[in-house]
Coordinates of C-alpha atoms and ligand atoms in Angstrom, one line a residue:
X1 CA 0.0 0.5 -0.2
X2 CA 1.6 3.0 -1.0
X3 CA 1.2 6.3 2.0
X4 CA 1.5 10.3 1.0
X5 CA 3.9 12.3 -0.2
X6 CA 7.7 11.5 0.2
X7 CA 10.8 14.2 0.9
X8 CA 13.5 13.3 2.0
X9 CA 15.8 16.0 4.1
X10 CA 15.8 18.8 0.8
X11 CA 12.8 19.3 -1.0
X12 CA 13.4 19.3 -4.3
X13 CA 10.3 20.1 -6.2
X14 CA 9.0 22.4 -4.5
X15 CA 5.4 24.0 -4.8
X16 CA 4.2 20.8 -6.1
X17 CA 2.2 17.8 -3.2
X18 CA 0.4 14.7 -4.3
X19 CA -0.8 14.6 -8.1
X20 CA -4.7 13.7 -7.5
X21 CA -7.3 12.5 -9.6
X22 CA -10.0 16.0 -11.0
X23 CA -11.4 14.3 -13.8
X24 CA -11.8 15.7 -17.2
X25 CA -13.5 19.2 -16.3
X26 CA -10.2 19.7 -14.3
X27 CA -8.5 22.3 -16.2
X28 CA -5.6 21.6 -13.8
X29 CA -2.4 20.9 -15.4
X30 CA -0.9 18.3 -12.7
X31 CA -4.2 17.0 -12.3
X32 CA -5.2 13.3 -14.0
X33 CA -7.9 14.2 -16.4
X34 CA -8.8 9.7 -16.5
X35 CA -6.3 8.3 -14.7
X36 CA -8.1 7.6 -11.9
X37 CA -7.0 4.7 -10.4
X38 CA -9.7 3.2 -8.2
X39 CA -11.5 2.9 -11.2
X40 CA -13.0 0.0 -11.7
X41 CA -12.7 -1.7 -15.4
X42 CA -14.1 -4.7 -16.8
X43 CA -12.9 -6.5 -13.8
X44 CA -10.0 -4.4 -12.5
X45 CA -8.9 -1.0 -11.1
X46 CA -6.9 1.2 -13.8
X47 CA -4.6 0.9 -10.8
X48 CA -4.0 -3.0 -12.0
X49 CA -4.0 -2.8 -15.0
X50 CA -2.1 -0.1 -15.2
X51 CA 1.4 -0.8 -13.4
X52 CA 2.6 2.4 -14.5
X53 CA 6.4 2.7 -13.4
X54 CA 8.7 5.6 -14.2
X55 CA 12.5 5.3 -15.0
X56 CA 15.2 6.3 -13.5
X57 CA 17.3 6.9 -16.2
X58 CA 16.0 9.5 -18.2
X59 CA 14.2 11.2 -15.3
X60 CA 17.5 12.1 -12.9
X61 CA 20.0 11.2 -14.7
X62 CA 20.0 12.8 -18.1
X63 CA 19.9 16.7 -18.5
X64 CA 18.8 16.9 -21.9
X65 CA 22.6 16.2 -24.6
X66 CA 22.2 15.2 -27.4
X67 CA 25.6 14.6 -29.8
X68 CA 25.2 18.5 -31.0
X69 CA 25.7 19.8 -26.8
X70 CA 25.4 19.2 -23.7
X71 CA 22.1 19.0 -21.2
X72 CA 19.8 21.9 -20.5
X73 CA 18.3 21.0 -17.5
X74 CA 20.4 21.6 -14.3
X75 CA 18.3 18.7 -11.8
X76 CA 18.6 20.4 -8.0
X77 CA 19.9 17.0 -6.6
X78 CA 22.8 16.6 -8.3
X79 CA 24.5 19.1 -6.6
X80 CA 26.8 17.3 -4.1
X81 CA 30.3 17.2 -3.4
X82 CA 31.4 14.1 -4.4
X83 CA 29.4 11.1 -6.7
X84 CA 27.8 9.2 -3.8
X85 CA 26.7 12.4 -2.5
X86 CA 25.0 13.3 -6.1
X87 CA 23.9 10.1 -5.8
X88 CA 22.1 9.6 -2.3
X89 CA 20.2 12.9 -3.2
X90 CA 18.7 11.2 -6.6
X91 CA 17.1 8.7 -4.2
X92 CA 15.6 11.2 -2.7
X93 CA 14.7 12.8 -5.5
X94 CA 13.0 10.0 -7.5
X95 CA 11.6 9.0 -3.8
X96 CA 9.6 12.8 -3.9
X97 CA 9.1 12.3 -7.2
X98 CA 7.1 9.1 -7.1
X99 CA 5.2 9.4 -4.2
X100 CA 4.0 13.4 -5.7
X101 CA 2.7 11.4 -8.8
X102 CA 1.3 8.4 -7.1
X103 CA 3.3 6.1 -9.9
X104 CA 3.5 2.1 -8.2
X105 CA 6.9 1.2 -10.0
X106 CA 9.7 2.3 -10.7
X107 CA 13.3 0.9 -12.8
X108 CA 16.7 0.8 -12.5
X109 CA 20.1 0.7 -14.3
X110 CA 23.5 -0.5 -11.9
X111 CA 25.2 2.3 -12.9
X112 CA 21.9 5.1 -12.1
X113 CA 21.4 3.8 -9.3
X114 CA 24.9 4.3 -8.2
X115 CA 27.6 5.9 -10.0
X116 CA 30.7 3.2 -11.6
X117 CA 33.9 2.2 -9.1
X118 CA 37.6 2.4 -10.7
X119 CA 37.0 -2.0 -9.9
X120 CA 34.2 -4.5 -9.8
X121 CA 34.9 -4.8 -5.9
X122 CA 33.8 -0.5 -6.0
X123 CA 31.2 -1.0 -8.4
X124 CA 29.5 -3.5 -5.8
X125 CA 29.8 -2.3 -3.0
X126 CA 28.8 0.9 -4.0
X127 CA 25.3 -0.9 -5.8
X128 CA 24.6 -2.4 -2.6
X129 CA 25.0 1.4 -0.7
X130 CA 22.4 2.6 -3.4
X131 CA 20.8 -0.6 -2.6
X132 CA 19.9 0.0 1.3
X133 CA 19.1 3.3 0.5
X134 CA 16.7 2.5 -2.2
X135 CA 14.7 -0.1 0.1
X136 CA 14.7 2.1 2.6
X137 CA 12.9 4.7 0.6
X138 CA 10.9 2.4 -0.8
X139 CA 9.1 1.1 2.2
X140 CA 8.7 4.5 2.9
X141 CA 6.7 5.2 0.2
X142 CA 4.9 1.9 -0.9
X143 CA 6.3 2.5 -3.8
X144 CA 7.9 -1.4 -5.4
X145 CA 10.7 -2.5 -8.0
X146 CA 9.2 -3.4 -11.3
X147 CA 13.0 -3.8 -13.0
X148 CA 16.3 -3.6 -12.6
X149 CA 18.5 -4.0 -15.1
X150 CA 22.7 -3.5 -15.8
X151 CA 24.0 -0.9 -17.9
X152 CA 26.3 -3.0 -20.6
X153 CA 26.7 -0.2 -23.6
X154 CA 28.3 3.4 -22.5
X155 CA 30.6 1.8 -21.2
X156 CA 34.4 2.0 -23.6
X157 CA 34.9 -2.1 -22.2
X158 CA 31.5 -2.8 -24.9
X159 CA 31.9 -1.0 -27.9
X160 CA 32.5 -4.2 -28.8
X161 CA 28.8 -5.3 -27.8
X162 CA 29.3 -7.2 -24.2
X163 CA 28.0 -10.6 -24.0
X164 CA 29.0 -11.3 -27.8
X165 CA 31.9 -9.3 -27.2
X166 CA 35.1 -11.4 -29.2
X167 CA 37.1 -10.4 -26.5
X168 CA 36.0 -13.0 -23.4
X169 CA 37.7 -10.8 -20.8
X170 CA 34.8 -8.2 -21.1
X171 CA 31.9 -10.9 -21.3
X172 CA 33.1 -10.7 -17.8
X173 CA 33.5 -8.2 -17.5
X174 CA 29.4 -8.3 -18.8
X175 CA 29.0 -11.1 -16.5
X176 CA 30.0 -8.9 -12.9
X177 CA 27.2 -6.5 -13.8
X178 CA 24.3 -8.7 -14.4
X179 CA 25.6 -11.0 -11.0
X180 CA 25.5 -7.4 -9.4
X181 CA 22.9 -6.2 -10.3
X182 CA 20.3 -9.2 -10.2
X183 CA 21.5 -9.1 -6.5
X184 CA 20.4 -5.7 -6.5
X185 CA 16.6 -6.1 -8.2
X186 CA 16.1 -8.9 -5.9
X187 CA 17.2 -7.4 -2.7
X188 CA 14.0 -4.7 -4.0
X189 CA 12.3 -7.6 -4.7
X190 CA 11.6 -6.5 -8.9
X191 CA 9.1 -8.4 -10.2
X192 CA 11.3 -8.7 -14.1
X193 CA 15.4 -8.6 -14.3
X194 CA 15.8 -6.6 -17.8
X195 CA 18.0 -7.1 -20.1
X196 CA 18.3 -4.8 -23.2
X197 CA 21.7 -5.0 -25.8
X198 CA 22.3 -2.2 -27.0
X199 CA 26.4 -3.4 -28.3
X200 CA 24.9 -7.0 -28.9
X201 CA 25.2 -6.5 -32.8
X202 CA 26.7 -5.4 -35.1
X203 CA 28.8 -2.0 -37.2
X204 CA 30.6 -4.1 -39.5
X205 CA 29.7 -7.9 -40.2
X206 CA 32.5 -8.4 -42.5
X207 CA 34.8 -8.5 -39.5
X208 CA 32.0 -10.5 -37.5
X209 CA 31.7 -14.4 -36.0
X210 CA 28.0 -13.9 -35.8
X211 CA 27.5 -17.2 -35.8
X212 CA 30.0 -17.8 -32.6
X213 CA 28.2 -13.9 -31.0
X214 CA 24.8 -15.2 -31.1
X215 CA 26.1 -18.5 -29.2
X216 CA 28.0 -16.9 -27.5
X217 CA 24.7 -14.3 -26.0
X218 CA 22.7 -17.5 -25.8
X219 CA 24.6 -19.0 -22.5
X220 CA 25.7 -16.1 -21.3
X221 CA 21.1 -15.6 -21.2
X222 CA 21.7 -18.9 -19.2
X223 CA 24.1 -18.3 -16.6
X224 CA 22.4 -15.7 -15.8
X225 CA 19.2 -17.6 -16.2
X226 CA 20.8 -19.8 -13.3
X227 CA 22.6 -17.2 -11.2
X228 CA 18.9 -14.9 -11.1
X229 CA 17.1 -18.9 -10.2
X230 CA 19.9 -19.5 -7.5
X231 CA 19.5 -16.7 -5.5
X232 CA 16.1 -16.6 -5.1
X233 CA 14.5 -14.4 -8.3
X234 CA 11.6 -15.9 -9.2
X235 CA 10.4 -13.4 -11.0
X236 CA 10.4 -13.2 -15.5
X237 CA 13.4 -12.1 -17.4
X238 CA 13.0 -9.7 -20.3
X239 CA 14.7 -9.9 -23.0
X240 CA 13.8 -5.6 -25.0
X241 CA 14.1 -5.7 -28.3
X242 CA 15.5 -3.1 -30.9
X243 CA 17.3 -3.0 -34.0
X244 CA 19.5 -0.4 -34.6
X245 CA 20.9 2.4 -32.4
X246 CA 23.9 1.8 -31.3
X247 CA 24.4 -0.7 -33.5
X248 CA 24.1 -0.8 -37.3
X249 CA 22.0 -4.2 -36.3
X250 CA 21.3 -5.3 -32.8
X251 CA 20.7 -9.1 -32.7
X252 CA 17.5 -8.2 -30.5
X253 CA 15.9 -6.7 -33.7
X254 CA 11.6 -7.3 -32.9
X255 CA 9.5 -9.8 -31.0
X256 CA 10.0 -12.3 -33.6
X257 CA 13.2 -12.5 -34.2
X258 CA 13.5 -12.7 -30.3
X259 CA 10.7 -15.4 -30.2
X260 CA 12.6 -17.1 -32.0
X261 CA 15.9 -17.1 -30.5
X262 CA 14.3 -17.6 -26.8
X263 CA 12.4 -20.8 -28.8
X264 CA 15.7 -22.1 -30.4
X265 CA 18.2 -21.9 -26.8
X266 CA 15.2 -23.1 -24.7
X267 CA 15.8 -20.1 -23.2
X268 CA 11.2 -19.4 -23.0
X269 CA 10.5 -20.6 -20.0
X270 CA 12.0 -18.0 -18.4
X271 CA 12.7 -15.8 -20.4
X272 CA 9.6 -13.3 -21.7
X273 CA 9.6 -9.1 -23.7
X274 CA 10.3 -5.7 -22.4
X275 CA 8.4 -3.8 -26.2
X276 CA 9.4 -0.2 -26.4
X277 CA 7.4 1.8 -28.9
X278 CA 10.3 3.6 -30.0
X279 CA 12.2 0.4 -30.6
X280 CA 9.4 -1.4 -33.1
X281 CA 9.0 1.7 -35.2
X282 CA 12.4 1.6 -36.0
X283 CA 11.9 -2.1 -36.6
X284 CA 9.7 -0.7 -39.7
X285 CA 6.6 -2.1 -37.2
X286 CA 4.2 -0.4 -35.5
X287 CA 4.1 -0.9 -31.2
X288 CA 1.1 -3.3 -31.9
X289 CA 3.0 -5.1 -34.2
X290 CA 5.3 -5.7 -31.6
X291 CA 2.7 -6.4 -28.1
X292 CA 0.9 -8.1 -31.0
X293 CA 4.1 -10.4 -31.7
X294 CA 4.8 -11.5 -28.1
X295 CA 0.9 -11.8 -27.2
X296 CA 0.8 -14.1 -30.0
X297 CA 3.6 -16.5 -28.2
X298 CA 2.8 -16.0 -24.8
X299 CA 5.5 -14.1 -23.9
X300 CA 4.4 -10.4 -23.7
X301 CA 6.3 -9.5 -20.6
X302 CA 6.6 -5.9 -19.5
X303 CA 6.1 -2.4 -21.9
X304 CA 8.9 0.5 -22.7
X305 CA 5.8 3.1 -23.0
X306 CA 7.5 5.6 -24.8
X307 CA 6.8 6.6 -29.0
X308 CA 9.1 8.1 -31.4
X309 CA 8.9 10.9 -34.0
X310 CA 7.6 10.2 -38.2
X311 CA 10.0 12.9 -39.2
X312 CA 12.7 11.3 -37.2
X313 CA 14.7 7.9 -38.2
X314 CA 16.0 7.8 -33.4
X315 CA 14.9 6.5 -30.7
X316 CA 13.2 10.2 -29.9
X317 CA 12.2 8.2 -26.6
X318 CA 8.8 10.6 -26.4
X319 CA 6.1 10.3 -23.6
X320 CA 2.9 7.9 -25.8
X321 CA 1.0 10.7 -25.6
X322 CA 0.0 9.3 -29.0
X323 CA -3.9 8.0 -28.5
X324 CA -3.9 5.6 -30.4
X325 CA -1.1 4.3 -30.2
X326 CA -2.0 3.8 -26.3
X327 CA -5.6 2.3 -28.0
X328 CA -4.8 -0.6 -30.0
X329 CA -1.7 -1.2 -27.5
X330 CA -4.2 -1.6 -24.7
X331 CA -5.8 -4.0 -27.3
X332 CA -3.5 -5.9 -27.7
X333 CA -3.1 -6.0 -23.6
X334 CA -6.4 -6.6 -22.6
X335 CA -7.0 -9.7 -25.4
X336 CA -3.3 -11.1 -23.9
X337 CA -5.6 -11.3 -20.3
X338 CA -3.1 -8.3 -19.1
X339 CA 0.1 -7.7 -18.2
X340 CA 0.6 -9.8 -15.3
X341 CA 3.4 -9.0 -13.7
X342 CA 4.8 -7.1 -16.7
X343 CA 3.8 -2.7 -16.6
X344 CA 4.1 -0.5 -18.3
X345 CA 7.8 1.7 -18.0
X346 CA 8.3 5.4 -19.0
X347 CA 11.6 4.9 -21.2
X348 CA 10.6 8.1 -22.0
X349 CA 13.1 11.6 -21.5
X350 CA 10.9 15.3 -21.7
X351 CA 12.2 17.3 -24.5
X352 CA 15.2 18.6 -24.4
X353 CA 13.4 22.2 -24.8
X354 CA 11.4 21.1 -21.7
X355 CA 14.2 22.5 -19.1
X356 CA 10.6 23.7 -16.2
X357 CA 10.7 20.7 -12.8
X358 CA 7.1 20.9 -13.6
X359 CA 7.9 19.1 -16.4
X360 CA 8.9 16.2 -16.5
X361 CA 4.9 15.8 -13.6
X362 CA 3.6 17.1 -17.2
X363 CA 4.9 14.9 -19.3
X364 CA 4.2 11.9 -17.2
X365 CA 0.7 12.8 -16.3
X366 CA 0.0 13.1 -20.0
X367 CA 1.5 9.5 -20.2
X368 CA -0.9 8.5 -17.9
X369 CA -3.9 10.0 -18.9
X370 CA -3.1 8.6 -22.7
X371 CA -2.6 5.2 -21.3
X372 CA -5.6 5.5 -19.0
X373 CA -7.8 6.6 -22.2
X374 CA -6.4 4.4 -24.6
X375 CA -7.6 1.4 -21.7
X376 CA -11.5 3.1 -21.6
X377 CA -11.3 2.6 -25.7
X378 CA -9.8 -0.4 -25.5
X379 CA -12.9 -2.0 -23.5
X380 CA -15.0 -0.8 -25.4
X381 CA -13.6 -1.3 -28.4
X382 CA -13.1 -4.8 -27.4
X383 CA -16.8 -5.3 -26.0
X384 CA -18.4 -4.2 -29.3
X385 CA -19.7 -6.8 -31.4
X386 CA -19.5 -5.5 -34.3
X387 CA -15.7 -5.9 -33.9
X388 CA -16.0 -10.2 -32.8
X389 CA -18.4 -10.8 -35.4
X390 CA -16.5 -9.4 -38.0
X391 CA -13.2 -10.7 -38.0
X392 CA -15.4 -14.4 -36.8
X393 CA -16.4 -13.9 -39.8
X394 CA -13.6 -13.2 -41.9
X395 CA -12.4 -16.7 -40.8
X396 CA -15.4 -18.8 -41.1
X397 CA -14.5 -21.2 -43.3
X398 CA -12.0 -22.6 -41.0
X399 CA -14.4 -23.8 -38.3
X400 CA -16.0 -26.8 -40.4
X401 CA -16.0 -28.4 -43.1
X402 CA -12.8 -28.6 -45.2
X403 CA -11.3 -25.7 -44.1
X404 CA -11.7 -27.7 -40.2
X405 CA -9.8 -29.9 -41.4
X406 CA -7.5 -28.5 -42.9
X407 CA -6.6 -27.0 -39.4
X408 CA -6.6 -29.9 -38.0
X409 CA -3.5 -31.5 -40.2
X410 CA -6.0 -34.4 -42.2
X411 CA -5.5 -32.1 -45.1
X412 CA -2.7 -33.6 -47.4
X413 CA -1.1 -30.8 -50.2
X414 CA -2.7 -33.2 -53.5
X415 CA -6.5 -32.8 -51.2
X416 CA -5.8 -29.4 -51.5
X417 CA -5.7 -29.2 -54.8
X418 CA -8.5 -31.0 -56.0
X419 CA -10.6 -29.0 -53.9
X420 CA -8.7 -25.9 -55.8
X421 CA -9.7 -27.6 -58.6
X422 CA -13.0 -29.2 -58.1
X423 CA -14.4 -24.8 -56.2
X424 CA -13.9 -22.7 -58.9
X425 CA -12.1 -18.7 -58.6
X426 CA -12.8 -18.3 -54.7
X427 CA -15.0 -14.7 -55.0
X428 CA -13.5 -12.0 -53.4
X429 CA -14.3 -10.9 -49.8
X430 CA -14.0 -7.2 -48.3
X431 CA -11.8 -6.9 -44.9
X432 CA -13.6 -3.8 -44.4
X433 CA -10.8 -2.2 -42.9
X434 CA -11.6 1.3 -43.0
X435 CA -15.2 -0.3 -41.4
X436 CA -13.3 -1.2 -38.5
X437 CA -11.0 2.2 -38.2
X438 CA -14.5 3.7 -38.3
X439 CA -15.0 1.5 -36.3
X440 CA -12.9 2.5 -32.9
X441 CA -12.4 6.2 -34.0
X442 CA -16.6 6.1 -33.4
X443 CA -15.4 4.4 -29.3
X444 CA -12.9 7.0 -28.8
X445 CA -14.9 10.1 -29.0
X446 CA -17.8 8.5 -27.5
X447 CA -16.0 8.4 -24.1
Ligands
LIG501 C1 17.4 2.4 -24.8 C2 16.1 1.7 -24.2 C3 17.1 1.6 -22.7 C4 16.1 -0.1 -22.0 C5 17.0 -0.7 -21.3 O1 16.5 2.5 -25.9 O2 15.2 1.5 -24.1 O3 16.7 2.4 -22.0 O4 15.2 0.1 -21.9 O5 18.7 -0.4 -20.8
LIG502 CO1 13.2 0.6 -23.1

């Protein structure tokens, strides 16, 4: 159960109190208009359906730097004299933010939370100290950990990959980090552990032994799984697909690639997918497509909620304020029976030009309201008999007779040929795309 606002030694967001649900009539930018955590939709509260999480890296570490210029935001929690002081301040600022926003979960990388030391042991110690502090703050606020992960992409040692690095010495460093990050995740009661392999891929196909690298990646994931289980981690391991950036090609290209990889290596019992909107679009798919592929495989674990920009070909990590994305996404989630122990993590950053402290609240409030609207609309769309009938009708020919026998694998290719030869040309049957799109639009405006 979450408690009231947490304020540490210093208040980092003065003038902003607990964000409340005020309903659609409210014109307060610091209030929820649609996200009412206690409202019941399709048998569960909005809070239970949506399982929102804030991320530590974009909101509390990043300052808005881009390849053309430095950060534009000066964080009041980054003023301490030593890296250790700054890490501790950041935890307080983050938990003040989480509790004021009334967000139930958070996510972190090892070296967002702690600063990397000069040696493996020093880094482990730093992380342990910060985990202890975060645990106290979790207890004080009731905010829980959705997932932890290790940053295996920023340090120059990972420039040629982490678990897929051609140099075994680097692979061992990656293992050390994953071990410590798993320990931290267990200590903080996290329900998932994420692998996003930013550098697990290649920049040049001609200097890379891809067969060997993919094998190494599978071995590494097995070892991580075994260690996690040995220390009592009974949650879900998640792979987060992304096709490229920073590498030219990343092995976790998209949902279907990862599903194939997991099944090929016998990992699908312990691993699921963390689908990120902007990664799906970089792969040339829609967000809903990757969600659907993961859900169809029974491997939809969690979501990194954000969006890209159609005019930019990179990972802009904008807040997910596109209503269609949220509606289409929630349609998949509801049909899949929910997110289970996964959640909706805002892997999103305010724009470089959004420099007011309140912008961080406004962005998250917008994301939470958009997904809440997505939930309400998706529930209505899925309950609309016209859609279920339309889809049922499209596949009716498989429900009985020869079509059903085909699905039961009773017909061979010759039998199929003979059916075609005796029946003549199939009739044209409309897919009714515009009708379906109109129907969804009608439900969006009706709410
Ligand atoms: C990078 C990305 C990461 C992962 C965690 O594109 O999405 O923040 O979510 O490492
Ligand atoms: Co992500």
